[in-house]
Short mmCIF file of C-alpha atoms and ligand atoms in Angstrom, two decimals:
data_model
loop_
_atom_site.label_atom_id
_atom_site.label_comp_id
_atom_site.label_asym_id
_atom_site.label_seq_id
_atom_site.Cartn_x
_atom_site.Cartn_y
_atom_site.Cartn_z
CA UNK A 1183 -21.37 21.54 -14.10
CA UNK A 1184 -21.97 25.06 -15.02
CA UNK A 1185 -24.78 24.54 -17.65
CA UNK A 1186 -25.96 21.38 -16.17
CA UNK A 1187 -29.11 22.82 -14.25
CA UNK A 1188 -30.31 24.97 -16.97
CA UNK A 1189 -29.98 22.17 -19.60
CA UNK A 1190 -32.08 19.71 -16.96
CA UNK A 1191 -34.64 22.54 -16.55
CA UNK A 1192 -35.03 22.63 -20.43
CA UNK A 1193 -35.28 18.82 -20.63
CA UNK A 1194 -38.21 19.03 -17.80
CA UNK A 1195 -39.82 21.86 -19.38
CA UNK A 1196 -39.73 19.93 -22.68
CA UNK A 1197 -41.68 16.90 -21.09
CA UNK A 1198 -43.97 18.83 -19.09
CA UNK A 1199 -45.01 20.80 -21.76
CA UNK A 1200 -45.54 17.60 -24.25
CA UNK A 1201 -49.25 16.49 -24.91
CA UNK A 1202 -50.25 12.94 -24.49
CA UNK A 1203 -48.79 10.82 -27.08
CA UNK A 1204 -46.14 13.17 -28.10
CA UNK A 1205 -42.62 11.72 -28.56
CA UNK A 1206 -40.40 12.68 -25.47
CA UNK A 1207 -37.62 10.00 -26.22
CA UNK A 1208 -34.99 12.86 -27.25
CA UNK A 1209 -35.44 14.72 -23.97
CA UNK A 1210 -35.25 11.27 -22.15
CA UNK A 1211 -31.98 10.69 -24.34
CA UNK A 1212 -30.72 13.87 -23.29
CA UNK A 1213 -31.39 13.44 -19.62
CA UNK A 1214 -29.32 10.10 -19.94
CA UNK A 1215 -26.50 11.93 -21.35
CA UNK A 1216 -26.53 14.27 -18.70
CA UNK A 1217 -26.33 11.55 -16.22
CA UNK A 1218 -23.23 10.14 -17.78
CA UNK A 1219 -22.04 13.87 -17.91
CA UNK A 1220 -22.39 14.19 -14.49
CA UNK A 1221 -20.12 11.20 -13.78
CA UNK A 1222 -17.73 12.65 -15.82
CA UNK A 1223 -17.66 16.08 -14.03
CA UNK A 1224 -17.48 14.26 -10.35
CA UNK A 1225 -20.75 15.69 -9.20
CA UNK A 1226 -21.79 13.65 -6.24
CA UNK A 1227 -24.84 11.26 -6.38
CA UNK A 1228 -27.00 13.29 -3.99
CA UNK A 1229 -26.59 16.29 -6.18
CA UNK A 1230 -28.65 14.54 -8.94
CA UNK A 1231 -31.80 14.62 -7.19
CA UNK A 1232 -31.00 18.23 -6.05
CA UNK A 1233 -30.65 19.32 -9.87
CA UNK A 1234 -34.10 17.32 -10.43
CA UNK A 1235 -35.89 19.32 -7.18
CA UNK A 1236 -34.47 22.69 -8.30
CA UNK A 1237 -35.60 22.37 -11.76
CA UNK A 1238 -39.06 21.23 -10.57
CA UNK A 1239 -39.21 24.50 -8.39
CA UNK A 1240 -37.99 26.48 -11.13
CA UNK A 1241 -40.83 25.06 -13.43
CA UNK A 1242 -43.28 25.72 -10.86
CA UNK A 1243 -42.44 29.28 -10.54
CA UNK A 1244 -42.03 29.79 -14.42
CA UNK A 1245 -45.60 27.97 -15.22
CA UNK A 1246 -47.67 28.59 -12.34
CA UNK A 1247 -50.70 27.29 -14.66
CA UNK A 1248 -49.13 23.96 -15.28
CA UNK A 1249 -51.60 21.36 -13.56
CA UNK A 1250 -49.84 18.47 -11.30
CA UNK A 1251 -52.03 15.81 -12.81
CA UNK A 1252 -51.61 16.80 -16.23
CA UNK A 1253 -47.72 16.66 -16.17
CA UNK A 1254 -46.99 14.13 -13.10
CA UNK A 1255 -46.85 10.93 -15.48
CA UNK A 1256 -43.51 12.52 -17.43
CA UNK A 1257 -41.88 14.37 -14.71
CA UNK A 1258 -40.15 11.66 -12.77
CA UNK A 1259 -38.89 9.95 -16.40
CA UNK A 1260 -35.94 12.34 -17.09
CA UNK A 1261 -35.09 11.84 -13.21
CA UNK A 1262 -35.29 8.13 -13.71
CA UNK A 1263 -33.28 8.32 -17.02
CA UNK A 1264 -30.51 10.83 -15.52
CA UNK A 1265 -29.97 8.46 -12.30
CA UNK A 1266 -29.95 5.31 -14.26
CA UNK A 1267 -27.25 6.73 -16.43
CA UNK A 1268 -25.27 8.21 -13.54
CA UNK A 1269 -25.29 4.79 -11.77
CA UNK A 1270 -24.21 2.99 -14.74
CA UNK A 1271 -21.39 5.50 -15.39
CA UNK A 1272 -20.33 5.62 -11.91
CA UNK A 1273 -20.09 1.71 -11.93
CA UNK A 1274 -18.11 1.50 -15.02
CA UNK A 1275 -15.67 4.42 -13.41
CA UNK A 1276 -15.38 2.43 -10.22
CA UNK A 1277 -14.29 -0.63 -12.31
CA UNK A 1278 -11.86 0.90 -14.47
CA UNK A 1279 -10.16 2.46 -11.21
CA UNK A 1280 -10.09 -0.92 -9.64
CA UNK A 1281 -8.67 -2.69 -12.50
CA UNK A 1282 -5.97 0.12 -12.97
CA UNK A 1283 -5.27 -0.49 -9.20
CA UNK A 1284 -4.96 -4.27 -9.75
CA UNK A 1285 -2.76 -3.80 -13.02
CA UNK A 1286 -0.60 -1.41 -11.14
CA UNK A 1287 0.01 -4.08 -8.31
CA UNK A 1288 0.41 -6.68 -10.87
CA UNK A 1289 2.85 -4.80 -12.80
CA UNK A 1290 4.84 -3.91 -9.69
CA UNK A 1291 4.75 -7.49 -8.56
CA UNK A 1292 6.02 -8.69 -12.25
CA UNK A 1293 8.80 -6.27 -12.08
CA UNK A 1294 9.87 -7.37 -8.52
CA UNK A 1295 9.64 -10.98 -9.94
CA UNK A 1296 11.95 -10.33 -12.87
CA UNK A 1297 14.57 -8.51 -10.71
CA UNK A 1298 14.30 -11.39 -7.95
CA UNK A 1299 15.06 -13.80 -10.63
CA UNK A 1300 18.22 -12.06 -12.10
CA UNK A 1301 18.88 -11.38 -8.58
CA UNK A 1302 18.97 -14.87 -7.56
CA UNK A 1303 20.96 -15.77 -11.01
CA UNK A 1304 23.76 -13.31 -10.03
CA UNK A 1305 23.75 -14.00 -6.26
CA UNK A 1306 24.31 -17.78 -7.20
CA UNK A 1307 27.34 -17.34 -9.50
CA UNK A 1308 28.68 -14.55 -7.00
CA UNK A 1309 28.53 -17.03 -4.43
CA UNK A 1310 30.78 -19.49 -6.02
CA UNK A 1311 33.26 -16.93 -7.21
CA UNK A 1312 33.37 -15.91 -3.51
CA UNK A 1313 33.96 -19.29 -2.41
CA UNK A 1314 37.12 -19.35 -4.33
CA UNK A 1315 38.10 -15.89 -3.12
CA UNK A 1316 37.47 -16.65 0.53
CA UNK A 1317 39.01 -20.37 0.22
CA UNK A 1318 42.34 -19.15 -1.59
CA UNK A 1319 42.60 -16.10 0.80
CA UNK A 1320 42.28 -18.22 3.78
CA UNK A 1321 45.13 -20.50 2.38
CA UNK A 1322 47.54 -17.28 1.73
CA UNK A 1323 46.76 -16.28 5.19
CA UNK A 1324 47.57 -19.46 6.88
CA UNK A 1325 51.15 -19.40 5.22
CA UNK A 1326 51.71 -15.86 6.52
CA UNK A 1327 53.10 -14.74 9.76
CA UNK A 1328 50.90 -13.26 12.23
CA UNK A 1329 51.32 -9.43 12.52
CA UNK A 1330 52.92 -9.35 8.89
CA UNK A 1331 51.33 -6.53 6.42
CA UNK A 1332 50.46 -9.46 4.09
CA UNK A 1333 48.24 -11.22 6.74
CA UNK A 1334 46.57 -7.93 7.82
CA UNK A 1335 45.73 -7.60 3.92
CA UNK A 1336 44.27 -10.94 3.69
CA UNK A 1337 42.04 -10.00 6.88
CA UNK A 1338 40.91 -6.82 4.96
CA UNK A 1339 39.96 -9.42 1.76
CA UNK A 1340 38.29 -11.72 4.41
CA UNK A 1341 36.29 -8.86 6.04
CA UNK A 1342 35.15 -7.63 2.29
CA UNK A 1343 34.36 -11.11 1.54
CA UNK A 1344 32.02 -11.40 4.60
CA UNK A 1345 29.97 -8.14 3.57
CA UNK A 1346 29.79 -9.27 0.22
CA UNK A 1347 28.37 -12.61 1.59
CA UNK A 1348 25.97 -10.80 3.93
CA UNK A 1349 24.79 -8.93 0.57
CA UNK A 1350 24.42 -11.82 -1.17
CA UNK A 1351 22.37 -13.69 1.40
CA UNK A 1352 19.89 -10.51 1.41
CA UNK A 1353 19.72 -10.80 -2.49
CA UNK A 1354 18.72 -14.35 -1.83
CA UNK A 1355 16.29 -13.54 0.93
CA UNK A 1356 14.88 -10.70 -1.30
CA UNK A 1357 14.15 -13.38 -4.40
CA UNK A 1358 12.79 -15.68 -1.85
CA UNK A 1359 15.31 -18.42 -2.60
CA UNK A 1360 17.07 -18.62 0.45
CA UNK A 1361 16.16 -21.92 2.31
CA UNK A 1362 13.32 -21.30 4.65
CA UNK A 1363 12.18 -23.65 7.47
CA UNK A 1364 8.74 -22.66 8.21
CA UNK A 1365 7.71 -23.29 12.24
CA UNK A 1366 5.22 -22.01 14.31
CA UNK A 1367 6.57 -18.63 15.44
CA UNK A 1368 5.33 -16.37 18.03
CA UNK A 1369 6.01 -12.88 16.78
CA UNK A 1370 5.42 -11.06 20.05
CA UNK A 1371 8.27 -13.15 21.46
CA UNK A 1372 10.47 -12.75 18.23
CA UNK A 1373 10.04 -8.90 18.22
CA UNK A 1374 10.99 -8.50 21.68
CA UNK A 1375 14.19 -10.53 20.97
CA UNK A 1376 14.77 -8.40 18.10
CA UNK A 1377 14.34 -5.36 19.75
CA UNK A 1378 16.87 -6.43 22.77
CA UNK A 1379 19.60 -7.10 19.68
CA UNK A 1380 18.84 -3.85 18.13
CA UNK A 1381 19.54 -2.10 21.48
CA UNK A 1382 22.92 -3.20 21.30
CA UNK A 1383 23.50 -1.95 18.02
CA UNK A 1384 21.39 1.18 17.34
CA UNK A 1385 22.68 4.48 18.84
CA UNK A 1386 21.69 4.92 22.81
CA UNK A 1387 19.54 8.28 21.94
CA UNK A 1388 17.37 6.02 19.69
CA UNK A 1389 14.37 4.74 21.97
CA UNK A 1390 12.13 1.62 20.98
CA UNK A 1391 8.99 1.61 22.64
CA UNK A 1392 6.92 -1.82 22.08
CA UNK A 1393 2.94 -2.08 22.75
CA UNK A 1394 1.29 -5.28 22.26
CA UNK A 1395 -2.25 -5.73 22.10
CA UNK A 1396 -1.95 -9.63 21.91
CA UNK A 1397 -0.07 -11.70 24.51
CA UNK A 1398 0.97 -14.30 21.53
CA UNK A 1399 0.81 -14.39 17.81
CA UNK A 1400 1.67 -17.41 15.82
CA UNK A 1401 2.64 -17.32 12.38
CA UNK A 1402 4.12 -19.75 10.12
CA UNK A 1403 7.49 -18.44 9.27
CA UNK A 1404 11.31 -18.89 9.75
CA UNK A 1405 12.08 -17.23 13.01
CA UNK A 1406 15.04 -15.17 10.97
CA UNK A 1407 12.44 -13.90 8.71
CA UNK A 1408 10.97 -11.81 11.51
CA UNK A 1409 13.74 -10.63 12.86
CA UNK A 1410 14.80 -9.49 9.47
CA UNK A 1411 11.60 -7.44 9.00
CA UNK A 1412 11.96 -5.76 12.76
CA UNK A 1413 15.78 -5.08 11.87
CA UNK A 1414 15.60 -3.44 8.66
CA UNK A 1415 12.33 -1.53 9.68
CA UNK A 1416 14.20 -0.29 12.71
CA UNK A 1417 17.44 0.48 11.22
CA UNK A 1418 15.70 2.59 8.36
CA UNK A 1419 13.68 4.57 11.28
CA UNK A 1420 16.78 5.12 13.23
CA UNK A 1421 18.33 6.59 9.92
CA UNK A 1422 15.68 8.73 9.22
CA UNK A 1423 15.58 10.22 12.58
CA UNK A 1424 19.46 11.01 12.53
CA UNK A 1425 20.01 8.49 15.25
CA UNK A 1426 17.91 10.26 17.96
CA UNK A 1427 14.30 9.79 18.66
CA UNK A 1428 11.82 7.31 19.63
CA UNK A 1429 10.71 4.26 17.33
CA UNK A 1430 7.20 2.85 17.93
CA UNK A 1431 6.63 -0.80 17.17
CA UNK A 1432 3.02 -2.25 17.56
CA UNK A 1433 1.47 -5.62 17.51
CA UNK A 1434 -2.25 -5.85 17.05
CA UNK A 1435 -5.13 -7.92 15.12
CA UNK A 1436 -5.24 -6.55 11.89
CA UNK A 1437 -8.44 -4.95 11.52
CA UNK A 1438 -10.32 -4.49 8.28
CA UNK A 1439 -13.59 -2.38 8.24
CA UNK A 1440 -15.77 -5.25 9.08
CA UNK A 1441 -13.28 -7.22 11.21
CA UNK A 1442 -14.01 -4.67 13.81
CA UNK A 1443 -17.00 -6.71 14.58
CA UNK A 1444 -15.59 -10.11 14.09
CA UNK A 1445 -14.81 -12.27 17.31
CA UNK A 1446 -11.68 -13.78 15.65
CA UNK A 1447 -8.82 -12.41 13.85
CA UNK A 1448 -7.22 -14.23 10.89
CA UNK A 1449 -3.97 -11.64 10.62
CA UNK A 1450 -1.52 -9.85 12.61
CA UNK A 1451 -0.28 -6.42 12.04
CA UNK A 1452 3.33 -5.37 13.03
CA UNK A 1453 3.82 -1.72 12.78
CA UNK A 1454 7.06 0.39 12.89
CA UNK A 1455 6.62 3.82 13.16
CA UNK A 1456 9.10 7.01 13.46
CA UNK A 1457 9.02 10.71 13.66
CA UNK A 1458 11.88 10.80 11.34
CA UNK A 1459 12.10 13.05 8.06
CA UNK A 1460 9.51 11.11 6.16
CA UNK A 1461 9.53 10.33 2.47
CA UNK A 1462 8.63 12.36 -0.55
CA UNK A 1463 6.15 10.82 -3.05
CA UNK A 1464 8.88 9.78 -5.72
CA UNK A 1465 10.66 8.21 -2.91
CA UNK A 1466 7.64 6.47 -1.60
CA UNK A 1467 6.67 5.24 -4.98
CA UNK A 1468 9.96 3.33 -5.36
CA UNK A 1469 10.74 2.48 -1.59
CA UNK A 1470 10.39 -1.45 -2.21
CA UNK A 1471 12.33 -1.47 -5.70
CA UNK A 1472 15.59 -3.77 -5.02
CA UNK A 1473 18.58 -1.48 -5.11
CA UNK A 1474 17.00 1.95 -4.45
CA UNK A 1475 18.47 4.05 -1.88
CA UNK A 1476 18.98 7.62 -1.07
CA UNK A 1477 21.56 7.01 1.04
CA UNK A 1478 25.31 7.78 0.28
CA UNK A 1479 27.39 5.26 -1.53
CA UNK A 1480 28.49 2.65 0.73
CA UNK A 1481 25.95 3.36 3.52
CA UNK A 1482 22.91 1.60 1.96
CA UNK A 1483 22.52 -1.09 -0.55
CA UNK A 1484 18.80 -0.45 -1.11
CA UNK A 1485 17.75 -3.96 -0.42
CA UNK A 1486 16.55 -3.86 3.02
CA UNK A 1487 12.90 -3.16 2.05
CA UNK A 1488 12.58 -5.21 -0.91
CA UNK A 1489 13.67 -7.90 1.37
CA UNK A 1490 11.12 -7.11 3.99
CA UNK A 1491 8.61 -6.86 0.81
CA UNK A 1492 9.76 -10.54 0.05
CA UNK A 1493 9.28 -11.76 3.03
CA UNK A 1494 5.68 -10.51 3.70
CA UNK A 1495 4.55 -11.72 0.37
CA UNK A 1496 6.41 -14.94 0.94
CA UNK A 1497 4.31 -15.34 4.04
CA UNK A 1498 1.06 -14.77 2.35
CA UNK A 1499 0.87 -11.23 3.91
CA UNK A 1500 1.30 -7.96 2.68
CA UNK A 1501 3.31 -4.44 3.57
CA UNK A 1502 2.02 -0.86 3.61
CA UNK A 1503 3.51 2.42 4.22
CA UNK A 1504 2.19 5.91 5.06
CA UNK A 1505 4.82 8.71 5.28
CA UNK A 1506 4.86 12.56 5.85
CA UNK A 1507 7.48 15.04 5.17
CA UNK A 1508 6.15 17.77 7.41
CA UNK A 1509 3.92 18.88 9.77
CA UNK A 1510 2.91 17.64 13.32
CA UNK A 1511 2.99 14.13 12.22
CA UNK A 1512 5.78 14.03 10.05
CA UNK A 1513 7.39 10.63 9.89
CA UNK A 1514 6.83 7.06 8.49
CA UNK A 1515 4.81 4.06 9.33
CA UNK A 1516 5.17 0.63 7.84
CA UNK A 1517 2.56 -2.08 8.45
CA UNK A 1518 3.58 -5.68 7.84
CA UNK A 1519 0.32 -7.77 7.65
CA UNK A 1520 0.86 -11.36 8.34
CA UNK A 1521 -1.50 -14.24 8.32
CA UNK A 1522 -1.67 -16.15 11.81
CA UNK A 1523 -1.26 -19.84 11.51
CA UNK A 1524 -4.86 -20.39 12.67
CA UNK A 1525 -7.49 -17.67 13.53
CA UNK A 1526 -7.22 -16.68 17.04
CA UNK A 1527 -9.89 -15.01 19.35
CA UNK A 1528 -9.78 -11.38 19.53
CA UNK A 1529 -8.64 -10.28 23.24
CA UNK A 1530 -11.08 -8.70 25.34
N1 ATP B 2850 11.51 5.06 7.91
C1 ATP B 2850 11.78 5.48 6.69
N2 ATP B 2850 11.73 7.04 6.56
C2 ATP B 2850 12.21 7.56 5.60
N3 ATP B 2850 12.81 6.71 4.47
C3 ATP B 2850 12.98 5.57 4.56
C4 ATP B 2850 12.64 4.96 5.71
N4 ATP B 2850 12.77 3.70 5.43
C5 ATP B 2850 13.33 3.73 4.10
N5 ATP B 2850 13.31 4.88 3.64
C6 ATP B 2850 13.71 5.03 2.15
O1 ATP B 2850 13.54 4.04 1.55
C7 ATP B 2850 14.88 3.93 0.77
C8 ATP B 2850 15.12 2.22 0.90
O2 ATP B 2850 15.15 1.67 2.03
P1 ATP B 2850 16.06 0.18 2.20
O3 ATP B 2850 15.68 -0.31 3.47
O4 ATP B 2850 15.49 -0.69 0.96
O5 ATP B 2850 17.63 0.69 1.66
P2 ATP B 2850 18.55 1.29 2.45
O6 ATP B 2850 18.23 1.62 3.84
O7 ATP B 2850 18.91 2.70 1.56
O8 ATP B 2850 19.80 0.65 2.22
P3 ATP B 2850 20.06 -0.83 3.28
O9 ATP B 2850 18.45 -1.17 4.08
O10 ATP B 2850 20.03 -1.96 1.96
O11 ATP B 2850 21.23 -0.82 3.91
C9 ATP B 2850 15.98 4.45 1.88
O12 ATP B 2850 17.10 4.69 1.27
C10 ATP B 2850 15.31 5.60 2.35
O13 ATP B 2850 15.26 6.86 1.48
MG1 MG B 2851 17.30 -0.09 4.88
#
């Protein structure tokens, strides 16, 4: 940017001094190149006209004898060239960025799809093996007297197997291969029910506050999917706050920039916010990766958020996350956007 005003001034001086019929194409090409350069240098669009005006003023001061009528014809041409090049380069840059974002998302979903297929395969085979373990353990257990050491060991095997079964169910849910029976589910009622369940299992020092902008919000889903979303997000929130603090859950119409003016809404936004430790950018980048966890071994399988991601996308929705690790507004907010079963009128 340093030499740009000077370079543009020289272009303007060149075209202003050109006599009628003199070729000014080289100056115009230079102005065009300058326009592209301004985009590379991240100069904002209104700066382009400022550069032109300042060069004009400088020209008027340097050459007071220059008659406007004599130069007016040529003076706007460098500005037009520079603005045109700026516009084109700006558009190319925006297209490139947009493409990069799309490619990143595509790569993320391909990666998740590949892991999903693998997880589903493993889960399926493992389920069969587990069936045999549970079946034989139960048979052995039936033959052992109550209260014996052998019986209690078998019970340990069965408890561990039940945890493994739970894990498999989550892997299958993530791979979107668990059977789902989509019905019309009122998210508001389902979230209230999930909160009641959570209150029994979370530490009493964790408060859950629910704010609903909608009385009802029907989506096509399996009710257990909504419960899984709420449970996973709230358990993570409680963990992030070290089991003490407030979790804020909101249900509101999903608002895009234009939809603020719309009378009907097409999606509902379910958000879960905590005032916990937040996430560093490198954690946030991997948060939906299956088996990614920062918790101690045995405390987290790293499947919770990949299950939530799988459900949100399976239902035709999306999930977004914002997080801060420090400051007044430290904490994390997950937003799950789900399409409503049929567009619903916005509340007054
Ligand atoms: N609300 C949150 N605040 C801070 N970090 C979070 C939050 N939610 C998730 N994380 C981070 O994302 C990681 C992955 O979360 P995810 O729910 O997928 O797995 P997990 O909680 O570690 O294990 P699991 O849910 O399987 O028991 C967590 O280990 C944690 O580092
Ligand atoms: Mg979790």
